[in-house]
Coordinates of C-alpha atoms in Angstrom, one line a residue:
X1 CA -33.0 -9.0 -29.2
X2 CA -35.3 -12.2 -29.7
X3 CA -32.9 -15.2 -29.7
X4 CA -33.0 -17.6 -32.7
X5 CA -35.5 -20.6 -32.4
X6 CA -33.9 -24.0 -31.2
X7 CA -36.4 -26.1 -32.9
X8 CA -33.5 -27.7 -34.4
X9 CA -32.5 -29.0 -31.3
X10 CA -36.1 -30.5 -30.9
X11 CA -35.7 -32.2 -34.4
X12 CA -32.7 -33.6 -33.2
X13 CA -34.2 -35.4 -30.3
X14 CA -37.4 -36.4 -31.5
X15 CA -35.7 -39.6 -33.1
X16 CA -33.8 -37.3 -35.7
X17 CA -36.6 -38.1 -38.3
X18 CA -34.0 -39.4 -40.7
X19 CA -36.9 -41.0 -42.7
X20 CA -40.6 -41.1 -42.3
X21 CA -40.3 -45.2 -41.7
X22 CA -38.6 -44.5 -38.5
X23 CA -41.6 -43.0 -37.1
X24 CA -43.9 -46.1 -37.2
X25 CA -46.0 -46.5 -34.2
X26 CA -44.1 -48.7 -31.7
X27 CA -40.4 -48.1 -33.2
X28 CA -39.0 -46.9 -29.7
X29 CA -40.0 -50.3 -28.3
X30 CA -38.2 -52.2 -30.9
X31 CA -34.5 -53.6 -30.6
X32 CA -31.8 -52.1 -32.9
X33 CA -32.0 -55.1 -35.0
X34 CA -35.8 -55.1 -35.4
X35 CA -36.1 -51.4 -36.0
X36 CA -33.5 -51.7 -38.8
X37 CA -35.5 -54.5 -40.1
X38 CA -38.4 -52.2 -40.4
X39 CA -36.6 -49.4 -42.2
X40 CA -35.0 -51.7 -44.5
X41 CA -38.2 -53.5 -45.5
X42 CA -39.9 -50.2 -46.2
X43 CA -36.7 -48.8 -48.1
X44 CA -36.8 -52.0 -50.2
X45 CA -40.3 -51.7 -51.3
X46 CA -40.0 -48.0 -52.1
X47 CA -36.5 -47.8 -53.5
X48 CA -36.3 -51.5 -55.1
X49 CA -33.1 -52.4 -53.1
X50 CA -31.3 -55.5 -54.4
X51 CA -30.6 -58.2 -51.8
X52 CA -27.1 -56.9 -51.3
X53 CA -28.1 -53.3 -50.8
X54 CA -30.8 -54.4 -48.4
X55 CA -28.1 -56.3 -46.3
X56 CA -25.9 -53.5 -46.2
X57 CA -28.6 -51.0 -45.3
X58 CA -30.0 -53.3 -42.5
X59 CA -26.4 -53.1 -41.2
X60 CA -26.2 -49.5 -41.5
X61 CA -29.3 -48.9 -39.6
X62 CA -28.8 -51.5 -36.9
X63 CA -25.4 -49.7 -36.0
X64 CA -27.3 -46.5 -36.2
X65 CA -30.0 -47.6 -33.8
X66 CA -27.7 -49.3 -31.4
X67 CA -25.5 -46.1 -31.2
X68 CA -28.7 -43.8 -30.7
X69 CA -30.0 -46.1 -27.8
X70 CA -26.4 -45.9 -26.1
X71 CA -26.9 -42.0 -26.5
X72 CA -30.2 -41.9 -24.9
X73 CA -29.0 -43.9 -22.0
X74 CA -26.1 -41.5 -21.6
X75 CA -28.6 -38.6 -21.6
X76 CA -31.5 -39.9 -19.9
X77 CA -33.1 -36.4 -19.4
X78 CA -33.6 -35.7 -23.0
X79 CA -36.8 -37.3 -23.4
X80 CA -38.1 -34.7 -20.9
X81 CA -36.2 -32.1 -22.6
X82 CA -37.9 -33.1 -26.0
X83 CA -41.5 -33.0 -24.4
X84 CA -40.9 -29.7 -22.7
X85 CA -39.6 -28.1 -26.0
X86 CA -42.7 -29.8 -28.1
X87 CA -44.9 -28.2 -25.6
X88 CA -43.7 -24.8 -26.2
X89 CA -43.9 -25.3 -30.1
X90 CA -47.6 -26.4 -29.6
X91 CA -48.5 -23.6 -27.3
X92 CA -46.8 -21.2 -29.6
X93 CA -48.5 -22.6 -32.7
X94 CA -52.1 -22.4 -30.9
X95 CA -51.4 -18.7 -29.8
X96 CA -50.5 -17.6 -33.3
X97 CA -53.4 -19.5 -34.6
X98 CA -55.8 -17.4 -32.1
X99 CA -54.2 -14.2 -33.4
X100 CA -54.4 -14.6 -37.2
X101 CA -57.5 -14.7 -39.5
X102 CA -58.4 -17.8 -41.4
X103 CA -57.4 -16.2 -44.5
X104 CA -53.9 -15.3 -43.0
X105 CA -53.6 -18.9 -41.9
X106 CA -53.9 -20.2 -45.2
X107 CA -51.5 -17.7 -46.6
X108 CA -49.1 -18.6 -44.1
X109 CA -49.5 -22.4 -45.2
X110 CA -48.5 -21.6 -48.5
X111 CA -45.6 -19.4 -47.4
X112 CA -44.2 -22.5 -45.6
X113 CA -44.6 -24.7 -48.7
X114 CA -42.6 -22.4 -50.7
X115 CA -39.8 -22.1 -48.1
X116 CA -39.7 -25.9 -47.6
X117 CA -35.9 -26.7 -48.2
X118 CA -34.8 -23.4 -47.6
X119 CA -34.1 -23.8 -43.8
X120 CA -36.7 -21.5 -42.8
X121 CA -36.9 -23.2 -39.2
X122 CA -33.5 -21.7 -38.8
X123 CA -35.0 -18.0 -39.0
X124 CA -35.1 -15.9 -36.0
X125 CA -38.3 -14.8 -34.6
X126 CA -37.4 -11.3 -35.8
X127 CA -37.2 -12.8 -39.3
X128 CA -40.2 -14.8 -38.9
X129 CA -42.3 -11.8 -38.0
X130 CA -40.8 -9.5 -40.7
X131 CA -41.8 -12.1 -43.2
X132 CA -45.5 -12.5 -41.6
X133 CA -45.8 -8.9 -41.6
X134 CA -44.8 -8.4 -45.1
X135 CA -46.8 -11.3 -46.5
X136 CA -49.9 -11.3 -44.2
X137 CA -50.7 -7.6 -43.9
X138 CA -50.5 -7.6 -40.2
X139 CA -52.3 -4.9 -38.1
X140 CA -50.3 -3.1 -35.4
X141 CA -52.4 -5.1 -32.9
X142 CA -51.4 -8.4 -34.4
X143 CA -47.8 -7.5 -34.8
X144 CA -47.5 -6.7 -31.2
X145 CA -49.1 -9.7 -30.0
X146 CA -47.1 -12.1 -32.3
X147 CA -44.0 -10.3 -31.1
X148 CA -45.0 -11.1 -27.5
X149 CA -45.9 -14.9 -28.3
X150 CA -42.5 -15.4 -29.9
X151 CA -40.5 -13.7 -27.4
X152 CA -42.1 -15.7 -24.7
X153 CA -41.5 -19.0 -26.5
X154 CA -37.9 -17.8 -26.9
X155 CA -37.7 -17.3 -23.2
X156 CA -39.2 -20.6 -22.4
X157 CA -36.6 -22.3 -24.7
X158 CA -33.6 -20.6 -23.3
X159 CA -34.9 -21.8 -19.9
X160 CA -35.1 -25.4 -21.1
X161 CA -31.8 -25.2 -22.5
X162 CA -30.4 -23.9 -19.3
X163 CA -32.4 -26.7 -17.4
X164 CA -30.7 -29.3 -19.6
X165 CA -27.2 -28.2 -20.3
X166 CA -26.3 -31.5 -21.8
X167 CA -28.8 -30.7 -24.7
X168 CA -26.2 -29.0 -27.0
X169 CA -23.2 -31.9 -26.3
X170 CA -26.0 -34.6 -27.2
X171 CA -26.9 -32.7 -30.3
X172 CA -23.4 -32.7 -31.4
X173 CA -23.1 -36.4 -31.0
X174 CA -26.5 -36.8 -32.8
X175 CA -25.5 -34.9 -35.7
X176 CA -22.3 -36.9 -36.1
X177 CA -24.0 -40.0 -35.9
X178 CA -26.9 -38.9 -38.4
X179 CA -23.9 -37.5 -40.9
X180 CA -22.0 -41.0 -40.6
X181 CA -25.3 -43.0 -41.2
X182 CA -26.0 -40.7 -44.3
X183 CA -22.6 -40.9 -45.8
X184 CA -22.7 -44.6 -45.6
X185 CA -26.1 -45.0 -47.1
X186 CA -24.8 -42.8 -50.0
X187 CA -22.2 -45.7 -50.8
X188 CA -24.8 -48.3 -50.8
X189 CA -27.6 -46.5 -52.7
X190 CA -27.7 -45.3 -56.5
X191 CA -27.7 -41.6 -56.8
X192 CA -31.2 -41.9 -58.0
X193 CA -32.4 -44.1 -54.8
X194 CA -30.6 -41.7 -52.6
X195 CA -32.1 -38.6 -53.9
X196 CA -35.7 -40.4 -53.5
X197 CA -34.6 -41.4 -50.0
X198 CA -33.6 -37.7 -49.1
X199 CA -37.0 -36.4 -50.7
X200 CA -38.8 -38.9 -48.4
X201 CA -37.1 -37.9 -45.4
X202 CA -37.4 -34.2 -46.0
X203 CA -41.2 -34.3 -47.2
X204 CA -42.0 -36.6 -44.0
X205 CA -43.3 -39.2 -46.2
X206 CA -41.9 -41.5 -49.1
X207 CA -42.9 -41.7 -52.6
X208 CA -43.3 -44.9 -54.2
X209 CA -40.6 -46.0 -56.8
X210 CA -37.7 -47.6 -57.9
X211 CA -34.2 -46.5 -58.5
X212 CA -31.5 -47.9 -60.9
X213 CA -30.2 -51.0 -59.6
X214 CA -26.2 -51.9 -59.3

């Protein structure tokens, strides 16, 4: 049985991707206060935060970045684990690309857009392969080759998880940290602003616009 992908773990440790603003170049070299200032500035520009909202948002992010920094010090091997998981993901992507035709690759891109927001990344490799077979008209050879690729990736991810057993505990703590931060932001932002922020976070880029002010 092919094991489920642990891409969710990778997402947690690639700075959690809480918003597109957090992926600014050089963010990792900033202090918690500086990083919070950068994120708050972008959110103010895009969501039209009031001064009170901006101050509270900066405080929330400063606390978040401070706690995240402490967790990274507590689990120093997580950066290496993240890089190894990224390498597995990139290798799988390139191997899949070499197996499919250009037409199939274009169809797969369309599939991913349709699946956005449906937690498609939590699907097992068996489920992914079944969807690809149904939608891409795979040949028997392609199906066998893709299955081998997915099984190999699953094995490598399992090895990385065994190599870094602290991944699961760190993942739990980071999820809790993220959940608490989102709950605090929800108390500060209007419903419209929060929806815009969530949309920006999920899509990986923000939409300019202003929400209702309190």
